[in-house]
Coordinates of C-alpha atoms in Angstrom, one line a residue:
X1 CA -27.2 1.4 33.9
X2 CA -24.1 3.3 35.2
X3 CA -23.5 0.2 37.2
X4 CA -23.5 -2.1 34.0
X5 CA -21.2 0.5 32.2
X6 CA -18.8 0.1 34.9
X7 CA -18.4 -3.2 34.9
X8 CA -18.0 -3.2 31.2
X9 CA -15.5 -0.5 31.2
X10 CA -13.4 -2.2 33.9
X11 CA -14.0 -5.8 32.0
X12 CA -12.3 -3.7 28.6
X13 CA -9.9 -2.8 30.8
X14 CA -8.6 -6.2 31.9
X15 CA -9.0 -7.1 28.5
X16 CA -6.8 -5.0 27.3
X17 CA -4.1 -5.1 29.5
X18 CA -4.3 -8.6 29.1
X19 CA -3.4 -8.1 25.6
X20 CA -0.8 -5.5 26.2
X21 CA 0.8 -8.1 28.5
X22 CA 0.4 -11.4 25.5
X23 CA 2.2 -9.1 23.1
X24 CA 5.3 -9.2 25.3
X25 CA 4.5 -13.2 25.0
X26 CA 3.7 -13.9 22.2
X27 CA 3.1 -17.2 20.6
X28 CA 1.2 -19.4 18.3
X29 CA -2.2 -20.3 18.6
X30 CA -1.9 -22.6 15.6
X31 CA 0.5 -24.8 17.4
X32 CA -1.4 -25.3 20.2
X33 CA -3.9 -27.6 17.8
X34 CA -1.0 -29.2 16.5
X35 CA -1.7 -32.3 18.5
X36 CA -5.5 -32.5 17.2
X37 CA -3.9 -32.5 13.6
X38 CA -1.7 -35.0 14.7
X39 CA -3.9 -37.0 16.4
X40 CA -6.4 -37.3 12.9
X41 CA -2.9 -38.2 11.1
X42 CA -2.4 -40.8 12.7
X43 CA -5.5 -42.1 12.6
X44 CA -5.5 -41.9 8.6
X45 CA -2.1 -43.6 9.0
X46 CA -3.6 -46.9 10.8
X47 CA -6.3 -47.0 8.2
X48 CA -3.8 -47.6 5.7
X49 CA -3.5 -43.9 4.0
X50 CA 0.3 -42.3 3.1
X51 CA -0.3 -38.7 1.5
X52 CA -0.7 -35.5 3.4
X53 CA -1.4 -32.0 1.9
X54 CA -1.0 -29.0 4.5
X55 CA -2.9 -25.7 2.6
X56 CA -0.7 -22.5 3.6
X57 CA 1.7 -24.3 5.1
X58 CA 3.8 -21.2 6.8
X59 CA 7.1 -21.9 7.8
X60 CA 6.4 -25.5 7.7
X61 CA 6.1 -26.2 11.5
X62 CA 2.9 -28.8 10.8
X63 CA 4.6 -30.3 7.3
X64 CA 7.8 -31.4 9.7
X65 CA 5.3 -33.2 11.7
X66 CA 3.1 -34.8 9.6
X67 CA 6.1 -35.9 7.9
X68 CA 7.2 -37.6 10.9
X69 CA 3.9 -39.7 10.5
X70 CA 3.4 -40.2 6.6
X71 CA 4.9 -41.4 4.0
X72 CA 4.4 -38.5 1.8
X73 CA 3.7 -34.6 2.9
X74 CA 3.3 -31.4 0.8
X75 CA 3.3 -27.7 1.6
X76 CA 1.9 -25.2 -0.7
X77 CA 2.5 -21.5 0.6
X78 CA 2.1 -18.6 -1.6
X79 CA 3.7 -16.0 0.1
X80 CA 7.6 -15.8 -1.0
X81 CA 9.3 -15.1 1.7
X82 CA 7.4 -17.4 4.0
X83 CA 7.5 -20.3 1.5
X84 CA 11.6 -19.6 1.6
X85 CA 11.8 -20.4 5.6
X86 CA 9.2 -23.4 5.4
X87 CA 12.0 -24.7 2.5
X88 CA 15.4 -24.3 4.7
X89 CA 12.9 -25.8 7.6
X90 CA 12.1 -29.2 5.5
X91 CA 15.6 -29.1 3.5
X92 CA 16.4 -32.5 5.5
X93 CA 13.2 -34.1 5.2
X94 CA 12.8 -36.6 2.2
X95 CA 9.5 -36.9 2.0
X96 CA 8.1 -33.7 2.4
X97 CA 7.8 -31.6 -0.7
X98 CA 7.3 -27.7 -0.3
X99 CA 5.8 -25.8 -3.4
X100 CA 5.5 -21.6 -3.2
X101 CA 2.1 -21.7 -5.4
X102 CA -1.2 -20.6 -4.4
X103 CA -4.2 -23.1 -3.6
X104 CA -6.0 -24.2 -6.8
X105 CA -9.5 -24.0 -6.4
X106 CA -10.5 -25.6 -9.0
X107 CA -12.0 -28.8 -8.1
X108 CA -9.1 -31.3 -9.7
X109 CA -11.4 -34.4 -9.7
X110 CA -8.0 -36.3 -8.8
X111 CA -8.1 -38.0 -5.4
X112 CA -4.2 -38.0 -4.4
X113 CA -4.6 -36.9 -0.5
X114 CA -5.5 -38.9 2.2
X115 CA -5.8 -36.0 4.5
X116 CA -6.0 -32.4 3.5
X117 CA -5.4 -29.2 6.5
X118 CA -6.5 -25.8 6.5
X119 CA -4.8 -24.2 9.8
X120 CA -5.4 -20.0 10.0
X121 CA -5.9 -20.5 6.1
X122 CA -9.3 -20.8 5.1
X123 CA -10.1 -17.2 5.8
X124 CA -7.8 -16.1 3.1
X125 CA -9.6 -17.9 0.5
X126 CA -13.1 -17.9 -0.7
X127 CA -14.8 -20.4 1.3
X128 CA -17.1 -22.6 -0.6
X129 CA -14.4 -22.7 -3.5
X130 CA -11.5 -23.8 -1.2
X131 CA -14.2 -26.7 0.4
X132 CA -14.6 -28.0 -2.8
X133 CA -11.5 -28.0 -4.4
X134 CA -10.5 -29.7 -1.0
X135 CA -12.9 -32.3 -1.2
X136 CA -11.9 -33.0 -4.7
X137 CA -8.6 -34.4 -4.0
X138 CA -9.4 -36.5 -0.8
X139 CA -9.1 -39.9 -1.2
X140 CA -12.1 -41.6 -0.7
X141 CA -12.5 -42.4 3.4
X142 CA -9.9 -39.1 3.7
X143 CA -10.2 -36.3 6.1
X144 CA -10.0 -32.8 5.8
X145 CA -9.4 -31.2 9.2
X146 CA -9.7 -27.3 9.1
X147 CA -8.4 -25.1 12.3
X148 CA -9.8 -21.6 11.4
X149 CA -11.0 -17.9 12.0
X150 CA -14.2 -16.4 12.4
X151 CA -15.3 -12.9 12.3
X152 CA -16.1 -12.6 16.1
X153 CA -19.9 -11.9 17.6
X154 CA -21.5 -11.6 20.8
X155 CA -22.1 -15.6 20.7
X156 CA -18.1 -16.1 20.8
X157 CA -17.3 -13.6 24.1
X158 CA -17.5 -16.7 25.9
X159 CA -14.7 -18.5 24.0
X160 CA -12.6 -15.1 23.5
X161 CA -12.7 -14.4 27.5
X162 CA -11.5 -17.4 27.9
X163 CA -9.3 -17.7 25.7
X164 CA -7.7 -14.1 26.3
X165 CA -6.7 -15.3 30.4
X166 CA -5.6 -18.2 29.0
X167 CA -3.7 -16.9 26.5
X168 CA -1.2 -14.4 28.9
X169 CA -1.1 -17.5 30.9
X170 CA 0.2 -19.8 28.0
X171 CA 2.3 -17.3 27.1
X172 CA 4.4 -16.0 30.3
X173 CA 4.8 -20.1 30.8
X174 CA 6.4 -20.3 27.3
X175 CA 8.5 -17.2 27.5
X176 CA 9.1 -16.0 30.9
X177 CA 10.9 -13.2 29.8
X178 CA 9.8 -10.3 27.2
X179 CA 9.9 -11.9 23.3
X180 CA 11.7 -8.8 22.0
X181 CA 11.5 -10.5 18.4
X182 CA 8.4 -12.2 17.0
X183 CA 9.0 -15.8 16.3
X184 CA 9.7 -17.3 13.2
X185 CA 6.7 -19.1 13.2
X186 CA 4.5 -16.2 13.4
X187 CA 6.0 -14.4 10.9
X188 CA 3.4 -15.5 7.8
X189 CA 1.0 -12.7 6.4
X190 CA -2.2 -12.3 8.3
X191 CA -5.8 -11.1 7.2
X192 CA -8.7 -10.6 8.9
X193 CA -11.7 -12.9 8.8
X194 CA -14.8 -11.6 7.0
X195 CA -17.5 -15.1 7.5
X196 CA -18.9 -15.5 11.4
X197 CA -19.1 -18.9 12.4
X198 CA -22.4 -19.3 11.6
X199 CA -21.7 -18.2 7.9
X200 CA -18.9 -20.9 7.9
X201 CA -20.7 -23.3 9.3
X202 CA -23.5 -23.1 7.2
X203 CA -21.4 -23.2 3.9
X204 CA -19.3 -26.1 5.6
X205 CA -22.6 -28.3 6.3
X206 CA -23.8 -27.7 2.6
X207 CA -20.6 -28.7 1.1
X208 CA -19.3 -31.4 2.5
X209 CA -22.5 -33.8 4.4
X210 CA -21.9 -34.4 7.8
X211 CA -19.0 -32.2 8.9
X212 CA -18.2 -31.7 12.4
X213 CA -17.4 -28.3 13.4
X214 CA -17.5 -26.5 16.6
X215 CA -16.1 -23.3 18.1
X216 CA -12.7 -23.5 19.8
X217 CA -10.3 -21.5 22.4
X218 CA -7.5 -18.9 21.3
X219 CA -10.2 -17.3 18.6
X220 CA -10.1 -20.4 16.4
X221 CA -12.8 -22.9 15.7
X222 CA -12.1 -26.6 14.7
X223 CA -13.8 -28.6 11.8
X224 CA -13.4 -32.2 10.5
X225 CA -14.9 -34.0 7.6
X226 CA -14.4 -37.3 6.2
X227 CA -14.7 -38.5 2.6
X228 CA -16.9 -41.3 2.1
X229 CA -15.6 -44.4 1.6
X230 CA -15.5 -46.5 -1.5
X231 CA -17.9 -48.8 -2.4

């Protein structure tokens, strides 16, 4: 048993000095599934679809992208002061629209999206409520692609070992030297998650039919869902 506890105490301590060492290199773990988000936009783009809605959009880092792929993108981001950098960031961009509102969760029974994103967002909104209300304004044969939080148990240590070497690694190859500001990007308000995985991924299944959703690196999990098509 000693034996055990030592391990574990020297495990914590890697751990943590790990962490003490990503802080002085920092960066986003959202933009690391930037690509993924991409990579569904474009595929909504060669199937014909145009409208884009990004759900606590930030500083706007994913609505310059996706605008760079459809024809029309929207932000909404509650937070003021947030919502005033993700403007100045997509001043230049015509077809993206930013909007400082928070997320209606009423379901709108208006299709206007072809593909609706949730990155670090869902958490901050009560879950079965924002899957509907998202659901409600996909387009028929639209995708909602969610990059979220979980509130961590012992089935995730896997993914957050992982994830916690990789993420000094990322991060001293990003920024060589010590971030003495934290980026822009990573400037948005923050809350803790209160669902596991298993609580999400429950609610997820019963609300929208076939979803596929899976745990991912960097403390996020990953979850895609596609509208049926019409008839």
């Amino acid at each position: 048993m000693d034996t055990l506890g030592d391990v574990g105490s020297v495990i914590l301590g890697v751990l943590s000095a790990l962490g003490r060492f990503s802080d002085r290199h920092p960066w986003s773990h959202n933009d690391a599934y930037a690509p993924w988000v991409l990579w569904h936009a474009h595929r909504i783009r060669r199937r014909g679809g145009s409208a884009a809605l990004d759900v606590g959009c930030g500083t706007g880092n994913l609505l310059r992208i996706l605008a760079a792929v459809l024809d029309e993108v929207t932000g909404i981001e509650p937070d003021g002061a947030t919502a005033a950098k993700a403007r100045a960031n997509t001043a230049r961009i015509r077809n993206a629209e930013m909007r400082e509102e928070l997320y209606d969760l009423e379901p709108l029974g208006q299709p206007q999206y072809d593909l609706v994103t949730f990155v670090a967002v869902l958490h901050h909104l009560p879950l079965e409520q924002a899957l509907h209300a998202a659901r409600s304004v996909l387009r028929p044969g639209g995708r909602l692609v969610i990059v979220g939080l979980a509130k961590e148990t012992a089935a995730d240590q896997p993914w957050s070992l992982t994830s916690a070497f990789l993420n000094a690694v990322v991060g001293v190859f990003r920024h060589p030297r010590r971030v003495r500001a934290t980026p822009e990007n990573m400037t948005a308000p923050t809350a803790e998650p209160l669902e596991t995985f298993e609580q999400i991924r429950e609610a997820a299944q019963a609300v929208l039919p076939g979803v596929k959703i899976r745990r991912s690196l960097f403390w996020r999990y990953t979850a895609v869902w596609e509208s049926p098509a019409a008839r």
